Amino acid sequence: MLPAETSRLRFREMTDDDLDAMAALLGDPVVMTYYPVPKTREQAAAWIAWNQRNYAEHGYGLWIVETHTGEFLGDCGLTWQRVNDTSRLEVGYHIRADRQGRGFATEAAAACRDLARETLGSPELVAIIDPRNSASRRVAEKIGMSHLDDDTTGSVPVRTVMGMTLDARNER
């Protein structure tokens, strides 16, 4: 199960062969500005393994996002996250620093939103965002999300929870 291709993007499952690209992405201090620290190569390998388990268990996870010509841009997808002690479906995204600001995260997140609505039939979708990350918040707003709550049970003191109700009968 993958999100539909967009005019510029395609998705695929992560494999062990993606370790170099994912280690560079998740190890980039710019990309990981709002994480406690950038991830090590070993943590990037664990990230890939976590997503492979998600594919096996749920049929989805974070996917590799690339152009139609195969240029690696980052990852985006759907994962289950704990928010104030409740499990909620989240759309998450990371785009290479040199490709940010071009609408790729918004385009990828919208495709994932549509998959959650149309294929999974999920009643809601959230995005968990560091309160200082205005770019990530704009992506969430552009795909139709608004501020729902603040999460105080995560690994950082406060995380902004953006979200939306999904209803396949409603237009996008």
Backbone as a printed PyTorch tensor [residue, N CA C, xyz], in Angstrom:
tensor([[[  0.8520,  -1.1770,   0.0000],
         [  0.0000,   0.0000,   0.0000],
         [  0.8950,   1.2360,   0.0000]],

        [[  0.6630,   2.1090,  -0.9680],
         [  1.4290,   3.3490,  -1.0840],
         [  0.4810,   4.5010,  -1.4020]],

        [[  0.8480,   5.7160,  -1.0290],
         [  0.0680,   6.8670,  -1.4860],
         [  0.1410,   6.9500,  -3.0120]],

        [[ -0.8640,   7.5640,  -3.6050],
         [ -0.8550,   7.7700,  -5.0520],
         [  0.2790,   8.7240,  -5.4300]],

        [[  0.8510,   8.4780,  -6.5940],
         [  1.8490,   9.4100,  -7.1040],
         [  1.2050,  10.7730,  -7.2950]],

        [[  2.0120,  11.8130,  -7.1560],
         [  1.5480,  13.1780,  -7.4080],
         [  2.1770,  13.6510,  -8.7150]],

        [[  1.9510,  14.8840,  -9.0530],
         [  2.5310,  15.3970, -10.3000],
         [  4.0610,  15.3870, -10.2730]],

        [[  4.6480,  15.4830,  -9.0640],
         [  6.1170,  15.5280,  -8.9610],
         [  6.7340,  14.3840,  -8.1820]],

        [[  5.9240,  13.6610,  -7.4080],
         [  6.4710,  12.7250,  -6.4280],
         [  5.9510,  11.3010,  -6.5880]],

        [[  6.7790,  10.3660,  -6.1470],
         [  6.3510,   8.9800,  -6.0020],
         [  6.8560,   8.4770,  -4.6570]],

        [[  6.2740,   7.3920,  -4.2040],
         [  6.5710,   6.8250,  -2.8900],
         [  6.9890,   5.3750,  -3.0610]],

        [[  7.8230,   4.9120,  -2.1310],
         [  8.1690,   3.4890,  -2.0870],
         [  8.5690,   3.1390,  -0.6650]],

        [[  8.5120,   1.8460,  -0.3630],
         [  8.9220,   1.3990,   0.9610],
         [ 10.4220,   1.5590,   1.1400]],

        [[ 10.8240,   1.8280,   2.3720],
         [ 12.2470,   1.9050,   2.7090],
         [ 12.8320,   0.4950,   2.6850]],

        [[ 14.0790,   0.4100,   2.2440],
         [ 14.8210,  -0.8470,   2.3010],
         [ 16.1740,  -0.5830,   2.9590]],

        [[ 16.8780,  -1.6370,   3.2580],
         [ 18.2110,  -1.4870,   3.8410],
         [ 19.1450,  -0.7190,   2.9050]],

        [[ 18.8750,  -0.7690,   1.6080],
         [ 19.6910,  -0.0330,   0.6390],
         [ 19.5560,   1.4810,   0.7730]],

        [[ 18.5600,   1.9420,   1.5220],
         [ 18.3470,   3.3740,   1.7320],
         [ 19.1270,   3.9320,   2.9080]],

        [[ 19.9660,   3.1170,   3.5320],
         [ 20.6490,   3.5660,   4.7450],
         [ 21.4890,   4.8170,   4.5210]],

        [[ 22.2520,   4.8920,   3.4520],
         [ 23.0940,   6.0790,   3.2370],
         [ 22.2360,   7.3440,   3.1360]],

        [[ 21.1870,   7.2820,   2.3400],
         [ 20.3310,   8.4600,   2.1570],
         [ 19.6020,   8.8150,   3.4470]],

        [[ 19.0840,   7.8190,   4.1550],
         [ 18.3540,   8.0950,   5.3900],
         [ 19.2890,   8.5750,   6.4920]],

        [[ 20.5020,   8.0360,   6.5480],
         [ 21.4710,   8.5010,   7.5510],
         [ 21.8430,   9.9570,   7.2870]],

        [[ 21.9960,  10.3250,   6.0130],
         [ 22.3010,  11.7220,   5.6820],
         [ 21.1200,  12.6180,   6.0420]],

        [[ 19.8920,  12.1890,   5.7400],
         [ 18.6970,  12.9820,   6.0400],
         [ 18.5270,  13.1560,   7.5420]],

        [[ 18.4890,  12.0510,   8.2710],
         [ 18.2070,  12.0920,   9.7140],
         [ 19.4110,  12.5500,  10.5350]],

        [[ 20.5770,  12.5820,   9.9180],
         [ 21.7740,  13.0790,  10.5910],
         [ 22.0500,  14.5490,  10.3170]],

        [[ 21.2310,  15.1600,   9.4540],
         [ 21.4260,  16.5610,   9.0800],
         [ 20.8910,  17.4660,  10.1890]],

        [[ 21.7410,  18.2980,  10.7930],
         [ 21.2830,  19.1720,  11.8730],
         [ 20.1700,  20.1440,  11.4550]],

        [[ 20.1290,  20.5360,  10.1840],
         [ 19.0710,  21.4330,   9.7230],
         [ 17.7320,  20.6920,   9.6870]],

        [[ 17.7190,  19.5140,   9.0910],
         [ 16.4950,  18.7130,   9.0220],
         [ 16.0030,  18.3710,  10.4300]],

        [[ 16.9270,  18.1120,  11.3290],
         [ 16.5920,  17.6380,  12.6700],
         [ 16.6200,  18.7550,  13.7180]],

        [[ 16.4920,  19.9930,  13.2850],
         [ 16.5470,  21.1460,  14.1860],
         [ 15.6410,  20.9870,  15.3980]],

        [[ 14.4480,  20.4580,  15.2090],
         [ 13.4690,  20.4010,  16.2890],
         [ 13.4070,  19.0350,  16.9730]],

        [[ 14.4040,  18.2100,  16.7410],
         [ 14.5770,  16.9510,  17.4640],
         [ 15.6530,  17.1820,  18.5200]],

        [[ 15.6940,  16.3570,  19.5560],
         [ 16.7290,  16.5690,  20.5840],
         [ 18.1410,  16.5980,  19.9980]],

        [[ 18.4410,  15.6750,  19.0870],
         [ 19.7390,  15.6400,  18.3950],
         [ 19.5380,  14.9360,  17.0560]],

        [[ 20.4100,  15.2110,  16.0730],
         [ 20.3490,  14.4300,  14.8300],
         [ 20.5960,  12.9500,  15.1380]],

        [[ 20.1060,  12.0870,  14.2610],
         [ 20.2580,  10.6450,  14.4680],
         [ 21.6020,  10.1580,  13.9270]],

        [[ 22.1320,   9.1490,  14.5870],
         [ 23.3610,   8.4970,  14.1300],
         [ 23.0190,   7.5310,  12.9920]],

        [[ 24.0270,   7.0080,  12.3480],
         [ 23.8180,   6.0070,  11.2900],
         [ 23.0820,   4.7850,  11.8570]],

        [[ 23.4490,   4.3780,  13.0620],
         [ 22.7890,   3.2290,  13.6880],
         [ 21.3220,   3.5410,  13.9750]],

        [[ 21.0320,   4.7640,  14.4020],
         [ 19.6380,   5.1560,  14.6420],
         [ 18.8620,   5.2450,  13.3320]],

        [[ 19.5210,   5.6620,  12.2530],
         [ 18.8660,   5.6750,  10.9420],
         [ 18.5370,   4.2500,  10.4990]],

        [[ 19.4270,   3.3090,  10.7690],
         [ 19.1450,   1.8970,  10.4530],
         [ 17.9570,   1.4020,  11.2720]],

        [[ 17.8860,   1.8050,  12.5300],
         [ 16.7520,   1.4290,  13.3790],
         [ 15.4640,   2.0680,  12.8640]],

        [[ 15.5400,   3.2870,  12.3320],
         [ 14.3920,   3.9940,  11.7510],
         [ 13.8330,   3.1900,  10.5620]],

        [[ 14.7490,   2.7280,   9.6970],
         [ 14.3400,   1.9070,   8.5500],
         [ 13.6800,   0.6240,   9.0460]],

        [[ 14.2980,  -0.0380,  10.0250],
         [ 13.7360,  -1.2900,  10.5600],
         [ 12.3610,  -1.0570,  11.1840]],

        [[ 12.1870,   0.0510,  11.8980],
         [ 10.8930,   0.3940,  12.4920],
         [  9.8360,   0.5380,  11.4030]],

        [[ 10.1870,   1.2210,  10.3220],
         [  9.2320,   1.3820,   9.2320],
         [  8.9370,   0.0640,   8.5360]],

        [[  9.9230,  -0.7980,   8.3940],
         [  9.6780,  -2.1170,   7.8140],
         [  8.7240,  -2.9270,   8.6970]],

        [[  8.8420,  -2.8050,  10.0080],
         [  7.8830,  -3.4660,  10.9160],
         [  6.4920,  -2.8570,  10.7560]],

        [[  6.4280,  -1.5390,  10.5960],
         [  5.1310,  -0.8890,  10.3750],
         [  4.4690,  -1.3860,   9.0940]],

        [[  5.2470,  -1.5320,   8.0060],
         [  4.6780,  -2.0500,   6.7580],
         [  4.1000,  -3.4440,   6.9840]],

        [[  4.8560,  -4.2920,   7.6990],
         [  4.4080,  -5.6700,   7.9350],
         [  3.1640,  -5.7210,   8.8230]],

        [[  3.1350,  -4.8790,   9.8540],
         [  2.0310,  -4.9140,  10.8130],
         [  0.7940,  -4.1580,  10.3370]],

        [[  0.9840,  -2.9830,   9.7360],
         [ -0.1480,  -2.1190,   9.3990],
         [ -0.3890,  -1.9770,   7.8900]],

        [[  0.6440,  -2.2480,   7.0990],
         [  0.5390,  -2.0200,   5.6560],
         [  1.0180,  -0.6410,   5.2480]],

        [[  1.4630,   0.1510,   6.2130],
         [  1.9430,   1.5030,   5.9410],
         [  2.9430,   1.9040,   7.0080]],

        [[  3.6260,   2.9920,   6.7580],
         [  4.6310,   3.5700,   7.6460],
         [  5.1190,   4.8410,   6.9770]],

        [[  6.3360,   5.2200,   7.2390],
         [  6.9500,   6.3230,   6.4950],
         [  7.5700,   5.7210,   5.2370]],

        [[  7.3190,   6.3570,   4.1210],
         [  7.8550,   5.8830,   2.8490],
         [  8.9380,   6.8260,   2.3580]],

        [[  9.7930,   6.3060,   1.4920],
         [ 10.7490,   7.1500,   0.7850],
         [  9.9600,   8.0200,  -0.1890]],

        [[ 10.2780,   9.3070,  -0.2230],
         [  9.6900,  10.2430,  -1.1740],
         [ 10.7830,  10.5900,  -2.1740]],

        [[ 10.4530,  10.4240,  -3.4530],
         [ 11.4230,  10.7490,  -4.4940],
         [ 10.7030,  11.3500,  -5.6960]],

        [[ 11.4700,  12.0190,  -6.5380],
         [ 10.9030,  12.5620,  -7.7700],
         [ 10.6420,  11.4070,  -8.7360]],

        [[  9.9430,  11.6950,  -9.8170],
         [  9.6780,  10.6680, -10.8230],
         [ 10.9570,  10.1990, -11.5000]],

        [[ 12.0320,  10.9800, -11.4010],
         [ 13.3130,  10.5590, -11.9660],
         [ 14.1720,   9.8170, -10.9450]],

        [[ 13.6540,   9.6220,  -9.7170],
         [ 14.3660,   8.8440,  -8.7170],
         [ 15.2220,   9.6370,  -7.7580]],

        [[ 15.1480,  10.9710,  -7.7850],
         [ 15.9210,  11.7740,  -6.8350],
         [ 15.3210,  11.6260,  -5.4400]],

        [[ 16.1290,  11.2080,  -4.4730],
         [ 15.7000,  11.0680,  -3.0800],
         [ 15.4410,  12.4420,  -2.4740]],

        [[ 14.2500,  12.6230,  -1.9130],
         [ 13.9030,  13.8960,  -1.2750],
         [ 13.7610,  13.7810,   0.2350]],

        [[ 13.3300,  12.6190,   0.7270],
         [ 13.1180,  12.4510,   2.1610],
         [ 12.1670,  11.3200,   2.4490]],

        [[ 11.4240,  11.4590,   3.5450],
         [ 10.4150,  10.4530,   3.8800],
         [  9.1310,  11.1490,   4.3030]],

        [[  8.0390,  10.4330,   4.1550],
         [  6.7320,  10.9370,   4.5560],
         [  5.8160,   9.7330,   4.6690]],

        [[  4.9160,   9.7730,   5.6390],
         [  3.9840,   8.6690,   5.7440],
         [  3.1360,   8.7250,   6.9840]],

        [[  2.5660,   7.5740,   7.3070],
         [  1.5910,   7.4290,   8.3700],
         [  2.0990,   6.4540,   9.4230]],

        [[  2.0900,   6.8820,  10.6780],
         [  2.4910,   6.0150,  11.7850],
         [  1.5790,   6.2650,  12.9800]],

        [[  1.4850,   5.2810,  13.8320],
         [  0.7230,   5.4270,  15.0790],
         [  1.6290,   6.0330,  16.1350]],

        [[  1.1270,   7.1010,  16.7920],
         [  1.8850,   7.8070,  17.8240],
         [  1.0260,   7.9900,  19.0650]],

        [[  1.6880,   8.0640,  20.2040],
         [  0.9820,   8.3400,  21.4590],
         [  0.8640,   9.8460,  21.6270]],

        [[ -0.3560,  10.3060,  21.8520],
         [ -0.6450,  11.7210,  22.0790],
         [ -1.5100,  11.7980,  23.3210]],

        [[ -0.9730,  12.3900,  24.3810],
         [ -1.7060,  12.4740,  25.6480],
         [ -2.3220,  11.1250,  26.0220]],

        [[ -1.4920,  10.0890,  25.9220],
         [ -1.8500,   8.7230,  26.3070],
         [ -2.9260,   8.0820,  25.4470]],

        [[ -3.1030,   8.5830,  24.2260],
         [ -4.0240,   7.9820,  23.2660],
         [ -3.2730,   7.7180,  21.9700]],

        [[ -3.5240,   6.5740,  21.3480],
         [ -2.8880,   6.2420,  20.0780],
         [ -3.6350,   6.9300,  18.9370]],

        [[ -2.8790,   7.6960,  18.1180],
         [ -3.4920,   8.4480,  17.0160],
         [ -2.6440,   8.3010,  15.7590]],

        [[ -3.3170,   8.2680,  14.6060],
         [ -2.6220,   8.1540,  13.3340],
         [ -2.0240,   9.5150,  12.9710]],

        [[ -0.7110,   9.5150,  12.7310],
         [ -0.0040,  10.7530,  12.4300],
         [  0.5880,  10.7190,  11.0310]],

        [[  0.5750,  11.8650,  10.3690],
         [  1.3520,  12.0510,   9.1530],
         [  2.6420,  12.7500,   9.5660]],

        [[  3.7610,  12.1850,   9.1430],
         [  5.0660,  12.7530,   9.4630],
         [  5.8650,  12.9480,   8.1860]],

        [[  6.8170,  13.8770,   8.2070],
         [  7.5730,  14.1890,   6.9980],
         [  8.9270,  14.7940,   7.3500]],

        [[  9.9210,  14.4340,   6.5400],
         [ 11.2680,  15.0130,   6.5990],
         [ 11.7210,  15.2000,   5.1510]],

        [[ 12.1220,  16.3780,   4.7960],
         [ 12.6080,  16.6650,   3.4420],
         [ 14.0340,  17.1980,   3.5450]],

        [[ 14.8960,  16.7560,   2.6320],
         [ 16.2800,  17.2260,   2.6060],
         [ 16.3310,  18.7440,   2.7210]],

        [[ 17.2880,  19.2430,   3.4640],
         [ 17.4040,  20.6930,   3.6970],
         [ 17.5190,  21.4650,   2.3940]],

        [[ 18.2560,  20.9360,   1.4120],
         [ 18.4370,  21.6580,   0.1530],
         [ 17.2270,  21.5780,  -0.7650]],

        [[ 16.1790,  20.8710,  -0.3420],
         [ 14.9480,  20.7660,  -1.1360],
         [ 13.7330,  21.3180,  -0.3760]],

        [[ 13.9650,  21.8720,   0.8000],
         [ 12.8680,  22.4410,   1.5790],
         [ 12.3980,  23.7470,   0.9460]],

        [[ 11.1510,  24.1190,   1.2310],
         [ 10.5930,  25.3690,   0.7430],
         [ 10.0860,  25.3020,  -0.6800]],

        [[  9.9620,  24.1050,  -1.2350],
         [  9.4980,  23.9440,  -2.6160],
         [  8.1590,  23.2130,  -2.7060]],

        [[  7.5190,  23.0100,  -1.5530],
         [  6.2150,  22.3730,  -1.5490],
         [  6.2230,  20.8550,  -1.5400]],

        [[  7.3950,  20.2340,  -1.4680],
         [  7.4520,  18.7730,  -1.4900],
         [  6.7920,  18.1510,  -0.2560]],

        [[  7.0430,  18.7070,   0.9240],
         [  6.4360,  18.1520,   2.1450],
         [  4.9170,  18.2570,   2.0860]],

        [[  4.4130,  19.3940,   1.6350],
         [  2.9640,  19.5820,   1.5340],
         [  2.3600,  18.5960,   0.5350]],

        [[  2.9940,  18.4560,  -0.6040],
         [  2.4970,  17.5400,  -1.6410],
         [  2.5030,  16.0930,  -1.1360]],

        [[  3.5730,  15.6940,  -0.4750],
         [  3.6670,  14.3320,   0.0480],
         [  2.6690,  14.1080,   1.1790]],

        [[  2.5570,  15.0720,   2.0880],
         [  1.6320,  14.9350,   3.2170],
         [  0.1870,  14.8810,   2.7370]],

        [[ -0.1500,  15.6420,   1.7080],
         [ -1.5090,  15.6080,   1.1550],
         [ -1.8150,  14.2310,   0.5600]],

        [[ -0.8460,  13.6320,  -0.1190],
         [ -1.0430,  12.2910,  -0.6750],
         [ -1.2500,  11.2700,   0.4510]],

        [[ -0.5310,  11.4270,   1.5410],
         [ -0.7040,  10.5320,   2.6950],
         [ -2.0540,  10.7600,   3.3690]],

        [[ -2.4670,  12.0150,   3.4810],
         [ -3.7880,  12.3320,   4.0200],
         [ -4.8710,  11.6410,   3.1960]],

        [[ -4.7450,  11.7140,   1.8780],
         [ -5.7370,  11.1040,   1.0010],
         [ -5.7630,   9.5870,   1.1620]],

        [[ -4.6080,   8.9720,   1.3260],
         [ -4.5550,   7.5270,   1.5680],
         [ -5.2450,   7.1840,   2.8830]],

        [[ -4.9800,   7.9670,   3.9250],
         [ -5.6120,   7.7190,   5.2290],
         [ -7.1280,   7.8260,   5.1150]],

        [[ -7.6060,   8.7910,   4.3610],
         [ -9.0450,   9.0110,   4.1950],
         [ -9.6710,   7.9500,   3.2990]],

        [[ -9.1220,   7.7870,   2.0970],
         [ -9.7910,   7.0180,   1.0570],
         [ -9.5440,   5.5210,   1.1310]],

        [[ -8.3670,   5.1150,   1.5750],
         [ -8.0410,   3.6890,   1.6080],
         [ -8.1550,   3.1080,   3.0140]],

        [[ -7.6300,   3.8290,   3.9970],
         [ -7.6620,   3.3120,   5.3650],
         [ -8.9870,   3.6080,   6.0640]],

        [[ -9.7050,   4.6200,   5.6020],
         [-10.9570,   5.0030,   6.2560],
         [-10.7560,   5.5350,   7.6590]],

        [[ -9.5900,   6.1310,   7.8990],
         [ -9.2920,   6.6660,   9.2270],
         [-10.2070,   7.8470,   9.5390]],

        [[-10.7440,   7.9150,  10.7540],
         [-11.6290,   9.0270,  11.0950],
         [-10.9140,  10.3450,  11.3440]],

        [[ -9.6080,  10.2820,  11.6340],
         [ -8.8590,  11.5130,  11.8870],
         [ -7.3990,  11.3130,  11.5480]],

        [[ -6.6990,  12.4220,  11.4040],
         [ -5.2670,  12.4150,  11.1520],
         [ -4.6650,  13.5680,  11.9340]],

        [[ -3.5040,  13.3300,  12.5440],
         [ -2.8250,  14.3790,  13.2940],
         [ -1.4020,  14.5550,  12.7750]],

        [[ -0.8030,  15.6590,  13.1560],
         [  0.6210,  15.9220,  12.9590],
         [  1.1330,  16.4750,  14.2820]],

        [[  2.1840,  15.8720,  14.7930],
         [  2.7610,  16.2710,  16.0790],
         [  3.9970,  17.1210,  15.7710]],

        [[  3.9810,  18.3650,  16.2470],
         [  4.9650,  19.3500,  15.7980],
         [  5.5580,  20.0960,  16.9870]],

        [[  6.8510,  20.3080,  16.9530],
         [  7.4860,  21.1760,  17.9370],
         [  6.8630,  22.5650,  17.7990]],

        [[  6.4610,  23.2020,  18.8970],
         [  5.8030,  24.5130,  18.8060],
         [  6.6110,  25.5790,  18.0650]],

        [[  7.9260,  25.4250,  17.9980],
         [  8.7740,  26.4130,  17.3150],
         [  8.8870,  26.1610,  15.8100]],

        [[  8.4020,  25.0160,  15.3410],
         [  8.5930,  24.6170,  13.9470],
         [  7.4730,  25.1730,  13.0660]],

        [[  7.5820,  26.4440,  12.7150],
         [  6.5290,  27.1070,  11.9440],
         [  6.4020,  26.5300,  10.5300]],

        [[  7.4920,  26.0660,   9.9330],
         [  7.4090,  25.4940,   8.5880],
         [  6.5830,  24.2100,   8.5960]],

        [[  6.8130,  23.3610,   9.5820],
         [  6.0390,  22.1180,   9.6780],
         [  4.5710,  22.4110,   9.9670]],

        [[  4.3280,  23.3950,  10.7970],
         [  2.9410,  23.7800,  11.0880],
         [  2.2490,  24.2790,   9.8180]],

        [[  2.9510,  25.0390,   8.9770],
         [  2.3580,  25.5190,   7.7200],
         [  1.9970,  24.3510,   6.8050]],

        [[  2.8430,  23.3270,   6.7590],
         [  2.5260,  22.1320,   5.9630],
         [  1.2130,  21.5270,   6.4600]],

        [[  1.1000,  21.3470,   7.7790],
         [ -0.1200,  20.7780,   8.3580],
         [ -1.3360,  21.6320,   8.0250]],

        [[ -1.1950,  22.9430,   8.1230],
         [ -2.3170,  23.8380,   7.8090],
         [ -2.6930,  23.7620,   6.3340]],

        [[ -1.7020,  23.6590,   5.4570],
         [ -1.9780,  23.6090,   4.0190],
         [ -2.7450,  22.3530,   3.6170]],

        [[ -2.5930,  21.2690,   4.3800],
         [ -3.3470,  20.0530,   4.0430],
         [ -4.6740,  19.9810,   4.8050]],

        [[ -5.0220,  21.0640,   5.5100],
         [ -6.3400,  21.1440,   6.1280],
         [ -6.3930,  20.9650,   7.6230]],

        [[ -5.2620,  20.9310,   8.2740],
         [ -5.2370,  20.7290,   9.7190],
         [ -5.3040,  22.0460,  10.4750]],

        [[ -5.7780,  21.9430,  11.7120],
         [ -5.7670,  23.0910,  12.6190],
         [ -5.3100,  22.5950,  13.9910]],

        [[ -4.9850,  23.5360,  14.8610],
         [ -4.5020,  23.1840,  16.1980],
         [ -5.6130,  22.4870,  16.9780]],

        [[ -5.3160,  21.2720,  17.4590],
         [ -6.2850,  20.5090,  18.2460],
         [ -5.9790,  20.5280,  19.7270]],

        [[ -4.6990,  20.4200,  20.0460],
         [ -4.3300,  20.1670,  21.4310],
         [ -2.8330,  20.3960,  21.5870]],

        [[ -2.3710,  20.3330,  22.8130],
         [ -0.9460,  20.2700,  23.1120],
         [ -0.7000,  18.9650,  23.8390]],

        [[  0.3390,  18.2540,  23.4250],
         [  0.6990,  16.9940,  24.0680],
         [  1.7860,  17.2760,  25.0910]],

        [[  1.5850,  16.8140,  26.3110],
         [  2.5700,  17.0140,  27.3760],
         [  3.0970,  15.6870,  27.9100]],

        [[  2.8510,  14.5990,  27.1620],
         [  3.2810,  13.2840,  27.6400],
         [  4.4500,  12.7240,  26.8480]],

        [[  4.9800,  13.4930,  25.8790],
         [  6.0660,  13.0070,  25.0440],
         [  7.4270,  13.2250,  25.6740]],

        [[  8.4510,  13.0720,  24.8420],
         [  9.8320,  13.1850,  25.3180],
         [ 10.2910,  14.6310,  25.4600]],

        [[  9.4880,  15.5740,  24.9770],
         [  9.7740,  17.0000,  25.1460],
         [  8.6250,  17.6080,  25.9430]],

        [[  8.8380,  18.7660,  26.5900],
         [  7.7950,  19.3000,  27.4810],
         [  6.4280,  19.5060,  26.8200]],

        [[  6.4060,  20.0780,  25.6100],
         [  5.1290,  20.3440,  24.9400],
         [  5.3010,  20.1180,  23.4390]],

        [[  4.3420,  19.4230,  22.8480],
         [  4.2960,  19.2540,  21.3950],
         [  2.9260,  19.7380,  20.9190]],

        [[  2.9160,  20.4880,  19.8300],
         [  1.6670,  20.9610,  19.2420],
         [  1.0350,  19.8210,  18.4560]],

        [[ -0.2510,  19.5950,  18.6620],
         [ -0.9670,  18.5660,  17.9260],
         [ -1.9200,  19.2620,  16.9590]],

        [[ -1.5680,  19.1680,  15.6880],
         [ -2.4320,  19.6580,  14.6160],
         [ -3.2600,  18.4650,  14.1630]],

        [[ -4.4540,  18.7000,  13.6380],
         [ -5.2410,  17.5680,  13.1930],
         [ -6.4660,  17.9590,  12.4070]],

        [[ -7.1200,  16.9020,  11.9090],
         [ -8.3340,  17.0880,  11.1250],
         [ -9.1670,  15.8300,  11.1630]],

        [[-10.4620,  16.0140,  11.0180],
         [-11.3730,  14.8950,  10.8490],
         [-11.3360,  14.5050,   9.3870]],

        [[-11.2740,  13.2050,   9.1250],
         [-11.2690,  12.7070,   7.7440],
         [-12.6180,  12.0710,   7.4690]],

        [[-13.2070,  12.4430,   6.3790],
         [-14.4830,  11.8600,   5.9860],
         [-14.4410,  11.7190,   4.4720]],

        [[-14.4690,  10.4830,   3.9850],
         [-14.3580,  10.2260,   2.5490],
         [-15.4830,  10.8870,   1.7630]],

        [[-16.5740,  11.2240,   2.4080],
         [-17.6910,  11.8540,   1.6980],
         [-17.4640,  13.3430,   1.4810]],

        [[-16.5330,  13.9200,   2.2360],
         [-16.2420,  15.3550,   2.0850],
         [-15.2240,  15.5610,   0.9820]],

        [[-15.3470,  16.6540,   0.2820],
         [-14.3380,  16.9940,  -0.7160],
         [-13.0580,  17.4040,  -0.0230]],

        [[-11.9310,  17.2790,  -0.7300],
         [-10.6290,  17.6320,  -0.1650],
         [-10.5130,  19.1010,   0.0490]]])
